């Protein structure tokens, strides 16, 4: 079967750095997405990785290792507004998005 | 760019009635539109994939006669929940892809449905 694992919840301090991991087992791979979702709102796009390595975009970076079936989202200089759920999703061989359950990130002052 | 709207944002209806939710891509023509539902503290669950001018492809376990999807144009898809019941209460979200090559999905703001 297809499976995406990410921690259910993480807590971090304002101004710090946090890394949210995602491991996947899917039938084929055509890229991995990270989305941010605030409570009661729709997801918003953060990043897309299809090749191995680190993609940096401001305070957010995303890393991919296809051989390990592993990705992480790195958030630097955390702000209170970063409190949200972070969803990992993989595009499988049929170009269908397989969603993880999301990681709820709690930022404390 | 790549803005998707949904209407209504929230709706309360009585059991047995039908509710229509609209999803529009405002500034682009969407190759494909997707309909999701999401229960509290749960991940997105894909209900169906919709291409303009053709029948929607429903995921396993989703009743196509209950959740009617019409994709009338490249900018509009509608989801009709027929004969709604309280267990249909959920957050319904649509998304659209700009181009088949990118596969990035742009999400609408969601519709909160409560069936009493």
mmCIF file with all atom_site columns, C-alpha atoms in Angstrom:
data_model
loop_
_atom_site.group_PDB
_atom_site.id
_atom_site.type_symbol
_atom_site.label_atom_id
_atom_site.label_alt_id
_atom_site.label_comp_id
_atom_site.label_asym_id
_atom_site.label_entity_id
_atom_site.label_seq_id
_atom_site.pdbx_PDB_ins_code
_atom_site.Cartn_x
_atom_site.Cartn_y
_atom_site.Cartn_z
_atom_site.occupancy
_atom_site.B_iso_or_equiv
_atom_site.pdbx_formal_charge
_atom_site.auth_seq_id
_atom_site.auth_comp_id
_atom_site.auth_asym_id
_atom_site.auth_atom_id
_atom_site.pdbx_PDB_model_num
ATOM 1   C CA . UNK A 1 1   ? 0.000   0.000  0.000   1.00 0.00 ? 1   UNK A CA 1
ATOM 2   C CA . UNK A 1 2   ? 0.908   3.643  -0.116  1.00 0.00 ? 2   UNK A CA 1
ATOM 3   C CA . UNK A 1 3   ? 1.965   5.301  3.081   1.00 0.00 ? 3   UNK A CA 1
ATOM 4   C CA . UNK A 1 4   ? 3.199   8.680  4.222   1.00 0.00 ? 4   UNK A CA 1
ATOM 5   C CA . UNK A 1 5   ? 4.393   9.186  7.783   1.00 0.00 ? 5   UNK A CA 1
ATOM 6   C CA . UNK A 1 6   ? 4.949   12.433 9.611   1.00 0.00 ? 6   UNK A CA 1
ATOM 7   C CA . UNK A 1 7   ? 4.826   13.281 13.320  1.00 0.00 ? 7   UNK A CA 1
ATOM 8   C CA . UNK A 1 8   ? 1.404   14.159 14.633  1.00 0.00 ? 8   UNK A CA 1
ATOM 9   C CA . UNK A 1 9   ? 2.472   17.176 16.644  1.00 0.00 ? 9   UNK A CA 1
ATOM 10  C CA . UNK A 1 10  ? 5.589   19.212 17.387  1.00 0.00 ? 10  UNK A CA 1
ATOM 11  C CA . UNK A 1 11  ? 6.280   22.124 19.696  1.00 0.00 ? 11  UNK A CA 1
ATOM 12  C CA . UNK A 1 12  ? 8.938   24.789 19.208  1.00 0.00 ? 12  UNK A CA 1
ATOM 13  C CA . UNK A 1 13  ? 9.895   28.183 20.586  1.00 0.00 ? 13  UNK A CA 1
ATOM 14  C CA . UNK A 1 14  ? 9.506   31.501 18.807  1.00 0.00 ? 14  UNK A CA 1
ATOM 15  C CA . UNK A 1 15  ? 12.755  32.441 17.070  1.00 0.00 ? 15  UNK A CA 1
ATOM 16  C CA . UNK A 1 16  ? 14.061  28.881 17.013  1.00 0.00 ? 16  UNK A CA 1
ATOM 17  C CA . UNK A 1 17  ? 14.432  26.336 14.201  1.00 0.00 ? 17  UNK A CA 1
ATOM 18  C CA . UNK A 1 18  ? 12.266  23.250 13.690  1.00 0.00 ? 18  UNK A CA 1
ATOM 19  C CA . UNK A 1 19  ? 12.532  20.331 11.284  1.00 0.00 ? 19  UNK A CA 1
ATOM 20  C CA . UNK A 1 20  ? 9.435   18.372 10.286  1.00 0.00 ? 20  UNK A CA 1
ATOM 21  C CA . UNK A 1 21  ? 10.196  14.968 8.805   1.00 0.00 ? 21  UNK A CA 1
ATOM 22  C CA . UNK A 1 22  ? 8.204   12.996 6.260   1.00 0.00 ? 22  UNK A CA 1
ATOM 23  C CA . UNK A 1 23  ? 8.860   9.443  5.089   1.00 0.00 ? 23  UNK A CA 1
ATOM 24  C CA . UNK A 1 24  ? 6.980   7.853  2.242   1.00 0.00 ? 24  UNK A CA 1
ATOM 25  C CA . UNK A 1 25  ? 6.354   4.551  0.519   1.00 0.00 ? 25  UNK A CA 1
ATOM 26  C CA . UNK A 1 26  ? 4.430   5.037  -2.695  1.00 0.00 ? 26  UNK A CA 1
ATOM 27  C CA . UNK A 1 27  ? 3.923   3.353  -6.045  1.00 0.00 ? 27  UNK A CA 1
ATOM 28  C CA . UNK A 1 28  ? 6.228   5.547  -8.049  1.00 0.00 ? 28  UNK A CA 1
ATOM 29  C CA . UNK A 1 29  ? 7.356   9.071  -7.360  1.00 0.00 ? 29  UNK A CA 1
ATOM 30  C CA . UNK A 1 30  ? 6.842   12.252 -9.328  1.00 0.00 ? 30  UNK A CA 1
ATOM 31  C CA . UNK A 1 31  ? 7.576   14.811 -6.671  1.00 0.00 ? 31  UNK A CA 1
ATOM 32  C CA . UNK A 1 32  ? 6.862   15.783 -3.085  1.00 0.00 ? 32  UNK A CA 1
ATOM 33  C CA . UNK A 1 33  ? 4.885   18.786 -1.895  1.00 0.00 ? 33  UNK A CA 1
ATOM 34  C CA . UNK A 1 34  ? 4.739   20.587 1.421   1.00 0.00 ? 34  UNK A CA 1
ATOM 35  C CA . UNK A 1 35  ? 1.627   22.589 2.251   1.00 0.00 ? 35  UNK A CA 1
ATOM 36  C CA . UNK A 1 36  ? 0.780   24.763 5.234   1.00 0.00 ? 36  UNK A CA 1
ATOM 37  C CA . UNK A 1 37  ? -2.744  24.719 6.631   1.00 0.00 ? 37  UNK A CA 1
ATOM 38  C CA . UNK A 1 38  ? -4.017  27.048 9.342   1.00 0.00 ? 38  UNK A CA 1
ATOM 39  C CA . UNK A 1 39  ? -6.983  25.844 11.357  1.00 0.00 ? 39  UNK A CA 1
ATOM 40  C CA . UNK A 1 40  ? -10.229 26.214 9.453   1.00 0.00 ? 40  UNK A CA 1
ATOM 41  C CA . UNK A 1 41  ? -8.495  27.277 6.262   1.00 0.00 ? 41  UNK A CA 1
ATOM 42  C CA . UNK A 1 42  ? -7.455  25.562 3.055   1.00 0.00 ? 42  UNK A CA 1
ATOM 43  C CA . UNK A 1 43  ? -3.843  24.441 2.486   1.00 0.00 ? 43  UNK A CA 1
ATOM 44  C CA . UNK A 1 44  ? -1.365  26.809 0.879   1.00 0.00 ? 44  UNK A CA 1
ATOM 45  C CA . UNK A 1 45  ? 1.606   25.696 -1.177  1.00 0.00 ? 45  UNK A CA 1
ATOM 46  C CA . UNK A 1 46  ? 5.062   25.880 0.396   1.00 0.00 ? 46  UNK A CA 1
ATOM 47  C CA . UNK A 1 47  ? 7.414   23.806 -1.723  1.00 0.00 ? 47  UNK A CA 1
ATOM 48  C CA . UNK A 1 48  ? 7.850   21.149 -4.380  1.00 0.00 ? 48  UNK A CA 1
ATOM 49  C CA . UNK A 1 49  ? 10.869  18.798 -4.616  1.00 0.00 ? 49  UNK A CA 1
ATOM 50  C CA . UNK A 1 50  ? 11.405  16.316 -7.397  1.00 0.00 ? 50  UNK A CA 1
ATOM 51  C CA . UNK A 1 51  ? 15.231  16.063 -7.332  1.00 0.00 ? 51  UNK A CA 1
ATOM 52  C CA . UNK A 1 52  ? 17.437  15.201 -4.374  1.00 0.00 ? 52  UNK A CA 1
ATOM 53  C CA . UNK A 1 53  ? 18.765  18.062 -2.331  1.00 0.00 ? 53  UNK A CA 1
ATOM 54  C CA . UNK A 1 54  ? 17.794  21.160 -0.464  1.00 0.00 ? 54  UNK A CA 1
ATOM 55  C CA . UNK A 1 55  ? 15.506  23.888 -1.802  1.00 0.00 ? 55  UNK A CA 1
ATOM 56  C CA . UNK A 1 56  ? 15.610  27.133 0.129   1.00 0.00 ? 56  UNK A CA 1
ATOM 57  C CA . UNK A 1 57  ? 12.866  29.726 0.059   1.00 0.00 ? 57  UNK A CA 1
ATOM 58  C CA . UNK A 1 58  ? 13.224  32.451 2.636   1.00 0.00 ? 58  UNK A CA 1
ATOM 59  C CA . UNK A 1 59  ? 12.735  31.102 6.153   1.00 0.00 ? 59  UNK A CA 1
ATOM 60  C CA . UNK A 1 60  ? 11.503  27.762 4.795   1.00 0.00 ? 60  UNK A CA 1
ATOM 61  C CA . UNK A 1 61  ? 13.645  25.033 3.232   1.00 0.00 ? 61  UNK A CA 1
ATOM 62  C CA . UNK A 1 62  ? 12.689  21.587 1.991   1.00 0.00 ? 62  UNK A CA 1
ATOM 63  C CA . UNK A 1 63  ? 14.968  18.597 1.540   1.00 0.00 ? 63  UNK A CA 1
ATOM 64  C CA . UNK A 1 64  ? 14.462  15.406 -0.434  1.00 0.00 ? 64  UNK A CA 1
ATOM 65  C CA . UNK A 1 65  ? 16.242  12.055 -0.590  1.00 0.00 ? 65  UNK A CA 1
ATOM 66  C CA . UNK A 1 66  ? 14.503  9.794  -3.084  1.00 0.00 ? 66  UNK A CA 1
ATOM 67  C CA . UNK A 1 67  ? 16.694  6.757  -2.262  1.00 0.00 ? 67  UNK A CA 1
ATOM 68  C CA . UNK A 1 68  ? 15.649  6.988  1.393   1.00 0.00 ? 68  UNK A CA 1
ATOM 69  C CA . UNK A 1 69  ? 12.021  7.941  0.730   1.00 0.00 ? 69  UNK A CA 1
ATOM 70  C CA . UNK A 1 70  ? 12.554  10.903 3.018   1.00 0.00 ? 70  UNK A CA 1
ATOM 71  C CA . UNK A 1 71  ? 11.924  14.606 3.106   1.00 0.00 ? 71  UNK A CA 1
ATOM 72  C CA . UNK A 1 72  ? 11.992  17.332 5.690   1.00 0.00 ? 72  UNK A CA 1
ATOM 73  C CA . UNK A 1 73  ? 10.684  20.856 5.983   1.00 0.00 ? 73  UNK A CA 1
ATOM 74  C CA . UNK A 1 74  ? 12.957  23.234 7.883   1.00 0.00 ? 74  UNK A CA 1
ATOM 75  C CA . UNK A 1 75  ? 11.503  26.388 9.383   1.00 0.00 ? 75  UNK A CA 1
ATOM 76  C CA . UNK A 1 76  ? 13.907  29.046 10.670  1.00 0.00 ? 76  UNK A CA 1
ATOM 77  C CA . UNK A 1 77  ? 13.352  32.094 12.845  1.00 0.00 ? 77  UNK A CA 1
ATOM 78  C CA . UNK A 1 78  ? 9.995   30.787 13.926  1.00 0.00 ? 78  UNK A CA 1
ATOM 79  C CA . UNK A 1 79  ? 7.162   33.247 14.288  1.00 0.00 ? 79  UNK A CA 1
ATOM 80  C CA . UNK A 1 80  ? 3.874   32.807 16.106  1.00 0.00 ? 80  UNK A CA 1
ATOM 81  C CA . UNK A 1 81  ? 2.056   32.886 12.769  1.00 0.00 ? 81  UNK A CA 1
ATOM 82  C CA . UNK A 1 82  ? 3.895   29.693 11.781  1.00 0.00 ? 82  UNK A CA 1
ATOM 83  C CA . UNK A 1 83  ? 1.624   27.783 14.142  1.00 0.00 ? 83  UNK A CA 1
ATOM 84  C CA . UNK A 1 84  ? -0.259  25.570 11.715  1.00 0.00 ? 84  UNK A CA 1
ATOM 85  C CA . UNK A 1 85  ? -0.436  22.070 10.325  1.00 0.00 ? 85  UNK A CA 1
ATOM 86  C CA . UNK A 1 86  ? 2.155   21.098 7.744   1.00 0.00 ? 86  UNK A CA 1
ATOM 87  C CA . UNK A 1 87  ? 1.104   18.531 5.171   1.00 0.00 ? 87  UNK A CA 1
ATOM 88  C CA . UNK A 1 88  ? 3.460   16.338 3.201   1.00 0.00 ? 88  UNK A CA 1
ATOM 89  C CA . UNK A 1 89  ? 2.083   14.969 -0.081  1.00 0.00 ? 89  UNK A CA 1
ATOM 90  C CA . UNK A 1 90  ? 3.655   12.728 -2.723  1.00 0.00 ? 90  UNK A CA 1
ATOM 91  C CA . UNK A 1 91  ? 2.739   12.582 -6.399  1.00 0.00 ? 91  UNK A CA 1
ATOM 92  C CA . UNK A 1 92  ? 2.666   8.888  -7.283  1.00 0.00 ? 92  UNK A CA 1
ATOM 93  C CA . UNK A 1 93  ? 3.188   7.130  -10.617 1.00 0.00 ? 93  UNK A CA 1
ATOM 94  C CA . UNK A 1 94  ? -0.398  7.937  -11.654 1.00 0.00 ? 94  UNK A CA 1
ATOM 95  C CA . UNK A 1 95  ? 0.208   11.608 -10.857 1.00 0.00 ? 95  UNK A CA 1
ATOM 96  C CA . UNK A 1 96  ? -2.184  11.375 -7.943  1.00 0.00 ? 96  UNK A CA 1
ATOM 97  C CA . UNK A 1 97  ? -1.372  13.209 -4.727  1.00 0.00 ? 97  UNK A CA 1
ATOM 98  C CA . UNK A 1 98  ? -1.060  10.986 -1.682  1.00 0.00 ? 98  UNK A CA 1
ATOM 99  C CA . UNK A 1 99  ? -1.466  13.036 1.501   1.00 0.00 ? 99  UNK A CA 1
ATOM 100 C CA . UNK A 1 100 ? 0.109   12.575 4.889   1.00 0.00 ? 100 UNK A CA 1
ATOM 101 C CA . UNK A 1 101 ? -1.999  13.203 7.979   1.00 0.00 ? 101 UNK A CA 1
ATOM 102 C CA . UNK A 1 102 ? -0.167  16.437 8.709   1.00 0.00 ? 102 UNK A CA 1
ATOM 103 C CA . UNK A 1 103 ? 2.020   17.686 11.545  1.00 0.00 ? 103 UNK A CA 1
ATOM 104 C CA . UNK A 1 104 ? 0.514   20.212 13.917  1.00 0.00 ? 104 UNK A CA 1
ATOM 105 C CA . UNK A 1 105 ? 3.212   22.716 14.852  1.00 0.00 ? 105 UNK A CA 1
ATOM 106 C CA . UNK A 1 106 ? 2.737   24.675 18.067  1.00 0.00 ? 106 UNK A CA 1
ATOM 107 C CA . UNK A 1 107 ? 4.906   27.754 18.574  1.00 0.00 ? 107 UNK A CA 1
ATOM 108 C CA . UNK A 1 108 ? 5.414   28.995 22.126  1.00 0.00 ? 108 UNK A CA 1
ATOM 109 C CA . UNK A 1 109 ? 6.654   32.474 23.063  1.00 0.00 ? 109 UNK A CA 1
ATOM 110 C CA . UNK B 2 1   ? -2.261  34.661 -9.767  1.00 0.00 ? 1   UNK B CA 1
ATOM 111 C CA . UNK B 2 2   ? -3.767  31.170 -9.565  1.00 0.00 ? 2   UNK B CA 1
ATOM 112 C CA . UNK B 2 3   ? -6.665  32.086 -7.282  1.00 0.00 ? 3   UNK B CA 1
ATOM 113 C CA . UNK B 2 4   ? -9.440  29.619 -6.546  1.00 0.00 ? 4   UNK B CA 1
ATOM 114 C CA . UNK B 2 5   ? -12.701 30.652 -4.933  1.00 0.00 ? 5   UNK B CA 1
ATOM 115 C CA . UNK B 2 6   ? -15.426 28.617 -3.297  1.00 0.00 ? 6   UNK B CA 1
ATOM 116 C CA . UNK B 2 7   ? -18.986 29.529 -2.547  1.00 0.00 ? 7   UNK B CA 1
ATOM 117 C CA . UNK B 2 8   ? -20.506 29.419 -0.031  1.00 0.00 ? 8   UNK B CA 1
ATOM 118 C CA . UNK B 2 9   ? -17.871 29.634 2.723   1.00 0.00 ? 9   UNK B CA 1
ATOM 119 C CA . UNK B 2 10  ? -20.197 27.970 5.155   1.00 0.00 ? 10  UNK B CA 1
ATOM 120 C CA . UNK B 2 11  ? -23.691 26.542 4.983   1.00 0.00 ? 11  UNK B CA 1
ATOM 121 C CA . UNK B 2 12  ? -26.146 25.046 7.417   1.00 0.00 ? 12  UNK B CA 1
ATOM 122 C CA . UNK B 2 13  ? -28.892 22.877 5.998   1.00 0.00 ? 13  UNK B CA 1
ATOM 123 C CA . UNK B 2 14  ? -31.551 20.510 7.228   1.00 0.00 ? 14  UNK B CA 1
ATOM 124 C CA . UNK B 2 15  ? -31.263 16.778 6.881   1.00 0.00 ? 15  UNK B CA 1
ATOM 125 C CA . UNK B 2 16  ? -32.690 15.549 3.586   1.00 0.00 ? 16  UNK B CA 1
ATOM 126 C CA . UNK B 2 17  ? -31.991 18.705 1.597   1.00 0.00 ? 17  UNK B CA 1
ATOM 127 C CA . UNK B 2 18  ? -29.361 19.166 -1.097  1.00 0.00 ? 18  UNK B CA 1
ATOM 128 C CA . UNK B 2 19  ? -26.490 21.623 -1.054  1.00 0.00 ? 19  UNK B CA 1
ATOM 129 C CA . UNK B 2 20  ? -24.454 22.896 -3.989  1.00 0.00 ? 20  UNK B CA 1
ATOM 130 C CA . UNK B 2 21  ? -20.886 24.128 -3.578  1.00 0.00 ? 21  UNK B CA 1
ATOM 131 C CA . UNK B 2 22  ? -19.174 26.064 -6.377  1.00 0.00 ? 22  UNK B CA 1
ATOM 132 C CA . UNK B 2 23  ? -15.472 26.093 -7.107  1.00 0.00 ? 23  UNK B CA 1
ATOM 133 C CA . UNK B 2 24  ? -14.055 28.645 -9.519  1.00 0.00 ? 24  UNK B CA 1
ATOM 134 C CA . UNK B 2 25  ? -10.579 29.326 -10.844 1.00 0.00 ? 25  UNK B CA 1
ATOM 135 C CA . UNK B 2 26  ? -10.597 33.113 -11.084 1.00 0.00 ? 26  UNK B CA 1
ATOM 136 C CA . UNK B 2 27  ? -7.582  33.978 -13.178 1.00 0.00 ? 27  UNK B CA 1
ATOM 137 C CA . UNK B 2 28  ? -6.657  30.779 -14.971 1.00 0.00 ? 28  UNK B CA 1
ATOM 138 C CA . UNK B 2 29  ? -8.181  27.847 -16.791 1.00 0.00 ? 29  UNK B CA 1
ATOM 139 C CA . UNK B 2 30  ? -7.891  24.725 -14.712 1.00 0.00 ? 30  UNK B CA 1
ATOM 140 C CA . UNK B 2 31  ? -6.907  21.481 -16.392 1.00 0.00 ? 31  UNK B CA 1
ATOM 141 C CA . UNK B 2 32  ? -8.302  19.459 -13.555 1.00 0.00 ? 32  UNK B CA 1
ATOM 142 C CA . UNK B 2 33  ? -10.233 20.171 -10.376 1.00 0.00 ? 33  UNK B CA 1
ATOM 143 C CA . UNK B 2 34  ? -10.258 18.080 -7.242  1.00 0.00 ? 34  UNK B CA 1
ATOM 144 C CA . UNK B 2 35  ? -12.755 17.780 -4.414  1.00 0.00 ? 35  UNK B CA 1
ATOM 145 C CA . UNK B 2 36  ? -11.639 16.913 -0.889  1.00 0.00 ? 36  UNK B CA 1
ATOM 146 C CA . UNK B 2 37  ? -13.312 16.591 2.446   1.00 0.00 ? 37  UNK B CA 1
ATOM 147 C CA . UNK B 2 38  ? -11.588 16.987 5.759   1.00 0.00 ? 38  UNK B CA 1
ATOM 148 C CA . UNK B 2 39  ? -12.746 15.996 9.218   1.00 0.00 ? 39  UNK B CA 1
ATOM 149 C CA . UNK B 2 40  ? -11.434 17.860 12.272  1.00 0.00 ? 40  UNK B CA 1
ATOM 150 C CA . UNK B 2 41  ? -7.764  17.161 12.957  1.00 0.00 ? 41  UNK B CA 1
ATOM 151 C CA . UNK B 2 42  ? -7.601  14.754 10.030  1.00 0.00 ? 42  UNK B CA 1
ATOM 152 C CA . UNK B 2 43  ? -5.848  14.976 6.705   1.00 0.00 ? 43  UNK B CA 1
ATOM 153 C CA . UNK B 2 44  ? -7.416  15.728 3.371   1.00 0.00 ? 44  UNK B CA 1
ATOM 154 C CA . UNK B 2 45  ? -9.421  12.925 1.834   1.00 0.00 ? 45  UNK B CA 1
ATOM 155 C CA . UNK B 2 46  ? -9.721  13.036 -1.952  1.00 0.00 ? 46  UNK B CA 1
ATOM 156 C CA . UNK B 2 47  ? -13.300 12.478 -3.035  1.00 0.00 ? 47  UNK B CA 1
ATOM 157 C CA . UNK B 2 48  ? -13.091 12.876 -6.792  1.00 0.00 ? 48  UNK B CA 1
ATOM 158 C CA . UNK B 2 49  ? -11.084 14.220 -9.701  1.00 0.00 ? 49  UNK B CA 1
ATOM 159 C CA . UNK B 2 50  ? -12.896 16.283 -12.269 1.00 0.00 ? 50  UNK B CA 1
ATOM 160 C CA . UNK B 2 51  ? -11.937 17.203 -15.824 1.00 0.00 ? 51  UNK B CA 1
ATOM 161 C CA . UNK B 2 52  ? -13.908 19.694 -17.867 1.00 0.00 ? 52  UNK B CA 1
ATOM 162 C CA . UNK B 2 53  ? -16.471 18.084 -20.137 1.00 0.00 ? 53  UNK B CA 1
ATOM 163 C CA . UNK B 2 54  ? -16.064 14.571 -18.812 1.00 0.00 ? 54  UNK B CA 1
ATOM 164 C CA . UNK B 2 55  ? -17.429 12.541 -15.920 1.00 0.00 ? 55  UNK B CA 1
ATOM 165 C CA . UNK B 2 56  ? -15.676 12.846 -12.603 1.00 0.00 ? 56  UNK B CA 1
ATOM 166 C CA . UNK B 2 57  ? -13.519 10.002 -11.325 1.00 0.00 ? 57  UNK B CA 1
ATOM 167 C CA . UNK B 2 58  ? -14.590 9.078  -7.810  1.00 0.00 ? 58  UNK B CA 1
ATOM 168 C CA . UNK B 2 59  ? -12.378 7.547  -5.157  1.00 0.00 ? 59  UNK B CA 1
ATOM 169 C CA . UNK B 2 60  ? -13.262 4.203  -3.703  1.00 0.00 ? 60  UNK B CA 1
ATOM 170 C CA . UNK B 2 61  ? -15.972 4.471  -1.099  1.00 0.00 ? 61  UNK B CA 1
ATOM 171 C CA . UNK B 2 62  ? -17.340 7.806  -2.349  1.00 0.00 ? 62  UNK B CA 1
ATOM 172 C CA . UNK B 2 63  ? -20.936 7.553  -3.575  1.00 0.00 ? 63  UNK B CA 1
ATOM 173 C CA . UNK B 2 64  ? -21.208 9.300  -6.928  1.00 0.00 ? 64  UNK B CA 1
ATOM 174 C CA . UNK B 2 65  ? -25.000 9.488  -6.708  1.00 0.00 ? 65  UNK B CA 1
ATOM 175 C CA . UNK B 2 66  ? -24.730 11.288 -3.393  1.00 0.00 ? 66  UNK B CA 1
ATOM 176 C CA . UNK B 2 67  ? -21.894 13.617 -4.279  1.00 0.00 ? 67  UNK B CA 1
ATOM 177 C CA . UNK B 2 68  ? -22.712 14.915 -7.742  1.00 0.00 ? 68  UNK B CA 1
ATOM 178 C CA . UNK B 2 69  ? -19.896 16.691 -9.524  1.00 0.00 ? 69  UNK B CA 1
ATOM 179 C CA . UNK B 2 70  ? -20.391 18.805 -12.614 1.00 0.00 ? 70  UNK B CA 1
ATOM 180 C CA . UNK B 2 71  ? -17.431 20.371 -14.359 1.00 0.00 ? 71  UNK B CA 1
ATOM 181 C CA . UNK B 2 72  ? -19.171 22.698 -16.770 1.00 0.00 ? 72  UNK B CA 1
ATOM 182 C CA . UNK B 2 73  ? -16.206 24.742 -17.914 1.00 0.00 ? 73  UNK B CA 1
ATOM 183 C CA . UNK B 2 74  ? -12.470 25.180 -17.452 1.00 0.00 ? 74  UNK B CA 1
ATOM 184 C CA . UNK B 2 75  ? -13.138 27.611 -14.609 1.00 0.00 ? 75  UNK B CA 1
ATOM 185 C CA . UNK B 2 76  ? -16.105 26.088 -12.781 1.00 0.00 ? 76  UNK B CA 1
ATOM 186 C CA . UNK B 2 77  ? -16.813 22.848 -10.987 1.00 0.00 ? 77  UNK B CA 1
ATOM 187 C CA . UNK B 2 78  ? -19.725 22.187 -8.651  1.00 0.00 ? 78  UNK B CA 1
ATOM 188 C CA . UNK B 2 79  ? -20.244 19.604 -5.932  1.00 0.00 ? 79  UNK B CA 1
ATOM 189 C CA . UNK B 2 80  ? -23.807 18.846 -4.907  1.00 0.00 ? 80  UNK B CA 1
ATOM 190 C CA . UNK B 2 81  ? -24.376 16.920 -1.705  1.00 0.00 ? 81  UNK B CA 1
ATOM 191 C CA . UNK B 2 82  ? -27.752 15.289 -2.247  1.00 0.00 ? 82  UNK B CA 1
ATOM 192 C CA . UNK B 2 83  ? -30.118 14.317 0.560   1.00 0.00 ? 83  UNK B CA 1
ATOM 193 C CA . UNK B 2 84  ? -27.612 15.489 3.132   1.00 0.00 ? 84  UNK B CA 1
ATOM 194 C CA . UNK B 2 85  ? -27.356 13.801 6.504   1.00 0.00 ? 85  UNK B CA 1
ATOM 195 C CA . UNK B 2 86  ? -25.560 14.916 9.677   1.00 0.00 ? 86  UNK B CA 1
ATOM 196 C CA . UNK B 2 87  ? -22.656 12.582 8.896   1.00 0.00 ? 87  UNK B CA 1
ATOM 197 C CA . UNK B 2 88  ? -22.039 14.624 5.746   1.00 0.00 ? 88  UNK B CA 1
ATOM 198 C CA . UNK B 2 89  ? -21.094 17.590 7.930   1.00 0.00 ? 89  UNK B CA 1
ATOM 199 C CA . UNK B 2 90  ? -17.495 18.353 7.086   1.00 0.00 ? 90  UNK B CA 1
ATOM 200 C CA . UNK B 2 91  ? -15.066 20.831 5.565   1.00 0.00 ? 91  UNK B CA 1
ATOM 201 C CA . UNK B 2 92  ? -15.160 20.522 1.773   1.00 0.00 ? 92  UNK B CA 1
ATOM 202 C CA . UNK B 2 93  ? -12.211 21.901 -0.174  1.00 0.00 ? 93  UNK B CA 1
ATOM 203 C CA . UNK B 2 94  ? -11.683 22.130 -3.900  1.00 0.00 ? 94  UNK B CA 1
ATOM 204 C CA . UNK B 2 95  ? -8.423  22.590 -5.719  1.00 0.00 ? 95  UNK B CA 1
ATOM 205 C CA . UNK B 2 96  ? -7.353  23.149 -9.294  1.00 0.00 ? 96  UNK B CA 1
ATOM 206 C CA . UNK B 2 97  ? -4.232  22.526 -11.301 1.00 0.00 ? 97  UNK B CA 1
ATOM 207 C CA . UNK B 2 98  ? -2.957  25.252 -13.557 1.00 0.00 ? 98  UNK B CA 1
ATOM 208 C CA . UNK B 2 99  ? -1.089  23.054 -15.994 1.00 0.00 ? 99  UNK B CA 1
ATOM 209 C CA . UNK B 2 100 ? -0.764  19.282 -16.240 1.00 0.00 ? 100 UNK B CA 1
ATOM 210 C CA . UNK B 2 101 ? 3.006   19.636 -16.131 1.00 0.00 ? 101 UNK B CA 1
ATOM 211 C CA . UNK B 2 102 ? 3.279   21.298 -12.752 1.00 0.00 ? 102 UNK B CA 1
ATOM 212 C CA . UNK B 2 103 ? 0.673   19.259 -10.843 1.00 0.00 ? 103 UNK B CA 1
ATOM 213 C CA . UNK B 2 104 ? 0.703   21.915 -8.140  1.00 0.00 ? 104 UNK B CA 1
ATOM 214 C CA . UNK B 2 105 ? -2.761  22.237 -6.693  1.00 0.00 ? 105 UNK B CA 1
ATOM 215 C CA . UNK B 2 106 ? -4.222  25.624 -5.836  1.00 0.00 ? 106 UNK B CA 1
ATOM 216 C CA . UNK B 2 107 ? -6.796  25.365 -3.119  1.00 0.00 ? 107 UNK B CA 1
ATOM 217 C CA . UNK B 2 108 ? -10.028 27.192 -2.590  1.00 0.00 ? 108 UNK B CA 1
ATOM 218 C CA . UNK B 2 109 ? -10.787 28.549 0.882   1.00 0.00 ? 109 UNK B CA 1
ATOM 219 C CA . UNK B 2 110 ? -13.098 25.650 1.727   1.00 0.00 ? 110 UNK B CA 1
ATOM 220 C CA . UNK B 2 111 ? -16.774 25.291 2.587   1.00 0.00 ? 111 UNK B CA 1
ATOM 221 C CA . UNK B 2 112 ? -17.913 24.348 6.064   1.00 0.00 ? 112 UNK B CA 1
ATOM 222 C CA . UNK B 2 113 ? -21.095 22.250 5.785   1.00 0.00 ? 113 UNK B CA 1
ATOM 223 C CA . UNK B 2 114 ? -23.238 21.559 8.827   1.00 0.00 ? 114 UNK B CA 1
ATOM 224 C CA . UNK B 2 115 ? -26.278 19.329 8.440   1.00 0.00 ? 115 UNK B CA 1
ATOM 225 C CA . UNK B 2 116 ? -28.781 19.507 11.268  1.00 0.00 ? 116 UNK B CA 1
#
